[in-house]
């Protein structure tokens, strides 16, 4: 089976969030199951320098009137999975991140940039871009590649079949009606049975409408988005597709080759389930020094690594901070995004110097050190499609304190059952809700034996990619059978 995974980011080439972790790891796991899986990704600046064996470039001409494009063949570092880099200098060779300019504003032509990526995925998948490869399945994700199924279906193509995954329903990919023409879509596609959504084009909705099968990244989120509260106006479409058996939730996996405290080159001391107490103590001391926290071995350290946005409930942590510190805890925070939230945390880190440390960078290695040093890990999201940081936290024995929503509810078991518990869940998206879980965590922290067993249980949880990749292979097979 030949599968083209098309994404706007893929670790380790370019990453802003969980989508990159998945787009990097899933194809590798599919290859291990014997699938011919390949990746298509834009050639952002710097990406070419990171790939292995960059080779032949295939000219594609000027596809959407945006300038010439080429496909550069290469391999992913580490996994060796074949990757095509879409090189279109007018759209992708510029400063900033995949979606934003250096000043944090969106690239003004994001619609066209990702329309081109989607169009090339459709051409590559259907064998029109290269003579020697086509796909049985094209697997696209989120608004950036929602037009892939639209291009294929509107051209009347039954092959390749398409799978579309929602990593986050929050980003609808909205563009004005003129976008229909500039993206090269036929005018009739601008309809409720098409790409239209509240008078605009939504590339996310395009994916939801035209793909043969839909998935999202956890069973609970799959249910939540079919409800008016969670569906953002798309619940009607999604519940219809769920009733037709065309929409399901497959939990993301973790790449344990990268996230394993026993062989993590970024942390101060390696540890496994039997050595977690000593290992964490050393990692904690090292992090306290590194981030400027008071060197108190007995202080429970709470880790937080996150995009700073309303979704993530970071404001709840800010609201609870005074009481967390009063109770003797320390907060190690790494995150960036919303400016006001960043400022709030920088202020807190000044007011509670020694107890709250904040880094606004994007720092992969520091994120590992925070996981390794933390006793508890905070993920108080208002909604969370899957969430990866709580899965990393489990493996690092940092017991997650999470809101009972989406993938958090599916992956963390509450310590109210001490035989099976791996963390602490709370329901109300409020400071009080978060604190109620925190105080329970603190009570556990005071009981070293119970804490030790809970850490060992957390570390033994297996969310490896193998299971998720098998579920995707099953789904691809069903999709091919129609
Ligand atoms: P989302 O994709 O919604 O941001 P996920 O939990 O699915 O949330 O994935 C977030 C990923 O990004 C994780 O791998 C997390 O470790 C990483 N991450 C988030 N913020 C930072 C940061 N400031 N520095 C390093 N890694 C970060």
PDB file of C-alpha atoms and ligand atoms in Angstrom, residues 9 11 15-22 167-168 171 217 252 259 304-309 311-312 333-337 359-368 371 377 379 381 383-392 408, ligand 1:
ATOM      1  CA  UNK A   9       5.089  20.622   9.499  1.00  0.00           C
ATOM      2  CA  UNK A  11       9.437  16.827  13.209  1.00  0.00           C
ATOM      3  CA  UNK A  15       7.618  21.995  14.251  1.00  0.00           C
ATOM      4  CA  UNK A  16       5.190  24.351  15.947  1.00  0.00           C
ATOM      5  CA  UNK A  17       3.046  21.743  17.715  1.00  0.00           C
ATOM      6  CA  UNK A  18       1.723  18.215  17.938  1.00  0.00           C
ATOM      7  CA  UNK A  19       0.914  17.965  14.211  1.00  0.00           C
ATOM      8  CA  UNK A  20       4.660  17.907  13.495  1.00  0.00           C
ATOM      9  CA  UNK A  21       5.272  15.117  15.997  1.00  0.00           C
ATOM     10  CA  UNK A  22       2.565  13.043  14.301  1.00  0.00           C
ATOM     11  CA  UNK A 167      -5.691  17.748  14.881  1.00  0.00           C
ATOM     12  CA  UNK A 168      -7.516  20.872  15.918  1.00  0.00           C
ATOM     13  CA  UNK A 171      -8.450  26.632  13.022  1.00  0.00           C
ATOM     14  CA  UNK A 217      -6.752  12.191  17.385  1.00  0.00           C
ATOM     15  CA  UNK A 252      -1.865   9.640  18.719  1.00  0.00           C
ATOM     16  CA  UNK A 259      10.942  10.483  24.587  1.00  0.00           C
ATOM     17  CA  UNK A 304       4.263  23.405  32.014  1.00  0.00           C
ATOM     18  CA  UNK A 305       5.312  23.271  28.346  1.00  0.00           C
ATOM     19  CA  UNK A 306       2.764  24.680  25.975  1.00  0.00           C
ATOM     20  CA  UNK A 307       1.686  26.969  23.234  1.00  0.00           C
ATOM     21  CA  UNK A 308       0.301  29.989  25.063  1.00  0.00           C
ATOM     22  CA  UNK A 309      -3.269  30.287  23.865  1.00  0.00           C
ATOM     23  CA  UNK A 311      -7.219  26.736  24.430  1.00  0.00           C
ATOM     24  CA  UNK A 312      -4.492  25.607  26.798  1.00  0.00           C
ATOM     25  CA  UNK A 333       7.265  27.106  32.567  1.00  0.00           C
ATOM     26  CA  UNK A 334       8.288  26.958  28.895  1.00  0.00           C
ATOM     27  CA  UNK A 335       5.975  28.436  26.334  1.00  0.00           C
ATOM     28  CA  UNK A 336       5.247  31.149  23.881  1.00  0.00           C
ATOM     29  CA  UNK A 337       2.381  32.543  21.873  1.00  0.00           C
ATOM     30  CA  UNK A 359      11.272  30.757  29.402  1.00  0.00           C
ATOM     31  CA  UNK A 360       9.446  32.174  26.406  1.00  0.00           C
ATOM     32  CA  UNK A 361      11.602  30.415  23.797  1.00  0.00           C
ATOM     33  CA  UNK A 362      10.738  27.398  21.732  1.00  0.00           C
ATOM     34  CA  UNK A 363      13.294  24.974  23.106  1.00  0.00           C
ATOM     35  CA  UNK A 364      12.948  21.262  22.410  1.00  0.00           C
ATOM     36  CA  UNK A 365      15.834  20.206  24.708  1.00  0.00           C
ATOM     37  CA  UNK A 366      14.569  22.293  27.637  1.00  0.00           C
ATOM     38  CA  UNK A 367      11.117  20.740  27.184  1.00  0.00           C
ATOM     39  CA  UNK A 368      12.740  17.334  27.823  1.00  0.00           C
ATOM     40  CA  UNK A 371       9.555  16.697  31.822  1.00  0.00           C
ATOM     41  CA  UNK A 377       2.896  18.208  34.775  1.00  0.00           C
ATOM     42  CA  UNK A 379      -2.229  20.432  31.085  1.00  0.00           C
ATOM     43  CA  UNK A 381      -6.704  22.755  28.535  1.00  0.00           C
ATOM     44  CA  UNK A 383     -10.266  21.556  24.960  1.00  0.00           C
ATOM     45  CA  UNK A 384      -7.541  19.184  23.837  1.00  0.00           C
ATOM     46  CA  UNK A 385      -7.857  17.019  20.710  1.00  0.00           C
ATOM     47  CA  UNK A 386      -5.203  14.564  21.937  1.00  0.00           C
ATOM     48  CA  UNK A 387      -2.394  16.344  23.725  1.00  0.00           C
ATOM     49  CA  UNK A 388       1.109  14.949  23.607  1.00  0.00           C
ATOM     50  CA  UNK A 389       2.808  16.573  26.569  1.00  0.00           C
ATOM     51  CA  UNK A 390       0.790  14.542  29.086  1.00  0.00           C
ATOM     52  CA  UNK A 391       1.888  11.378  27.262  1.00  0.00           C
ATOM     53  CA  UNK A 392       5.539  12.442  27.485  1.00  0.00           C
ATOM     54  CA  UNK A 408      -6.510  14.067  28.179  1.00  0.00           C
TER      55      UNK A 408
HETATM   56  P1  LIG B   1      -0.540  21.479  20.301  1.00  0.00           P
HETATM   57  O1  LIG B   1      -0.231  20.738  19.047  1.00  0.00           O
HETATM   58  O2  LIG B   1      -1.963  21.865  20.455  1.00  0.00           O
HETATM   59  O3  LIG B   1       0.374  22.645  20.529  1.00  0.00           O
HETATM   60  P2  LIG B   1       0.319  19.048  21.681  1.00  0.00           P
HETATM   61  O4  LIG B   1       0.349  18.707  23.129  1.00  0.00           O
HETATM   62  O5  LIG B   1      -0.367  18.080  20.778  1.00  0.00           O
HETATM   63  O6  LIG B   1      -0.286  20.516  21.557  1.00  0.00           O
HETATM   64  O7  LIG B   1       1.810  19.183  21.134  1.00  0.00           O
HETATM   65  C1  LIG B   1       2.653  20.197  21.562  1.00  0.00           C
HETATM   66  C2  LIG B   1       4.082  19.820  21.191  1.00  0.00           C
HETATM   67  O8  LIG B   1       4.860  21.019  21.122  1.00  0.00           O
HETATM   68  C3  LIG B   1       4.755  18.943  22.210  1.00  0.00           C
HETATM   69  O9  LIG B   1       5.723  18.154  21.569  1.00  0.00           O
HETATM   70  C4  LIG B   1       5.417  19.972  23.159  1.00  0.00           C
HETATM   71  O10 LIG B   1       6.484  19.420  23.869  1.00  0.00           O
HETATM   72  C5  LIG B   1       5.857  20.992  22.155  1.00  0.00           C
HETATM   73  N1  LIG B   1       6.021  22.365  22.666  1.00  0.00           N
HETATM   74  C6  LIG B   1       5.051  23.297  22.903  1.00  0.00           C
HETATM   75  N2  LIG B   1       5.592  24.469  23.293  1.00  0.00           N
HETATM   76  C7  LIG B   1       6.935  24.294  23.291  1.00  0.00           C
HETATM   77  C8  LIG B   1       8.067  25.126  23.592  1.00  0.00           C
HETATM   78  N3  LIG B   1       7.913  26.400  23.956  1.00  0.00           N
HETATM   79  N4  LIG B   1       9.307  24.598  23.471  1.00  0.00           N
HETATM   80  C9  LIG B   1       9.477  23.312  23.097  1.00  0.00           C
HETATM   81  N5  LIG B   1       8.462  22.472  22.804  1.00  0.00           N
HETATM   82  C10 LIG B   1       7.211  22.940  22.898  1.00  0.00           C
END
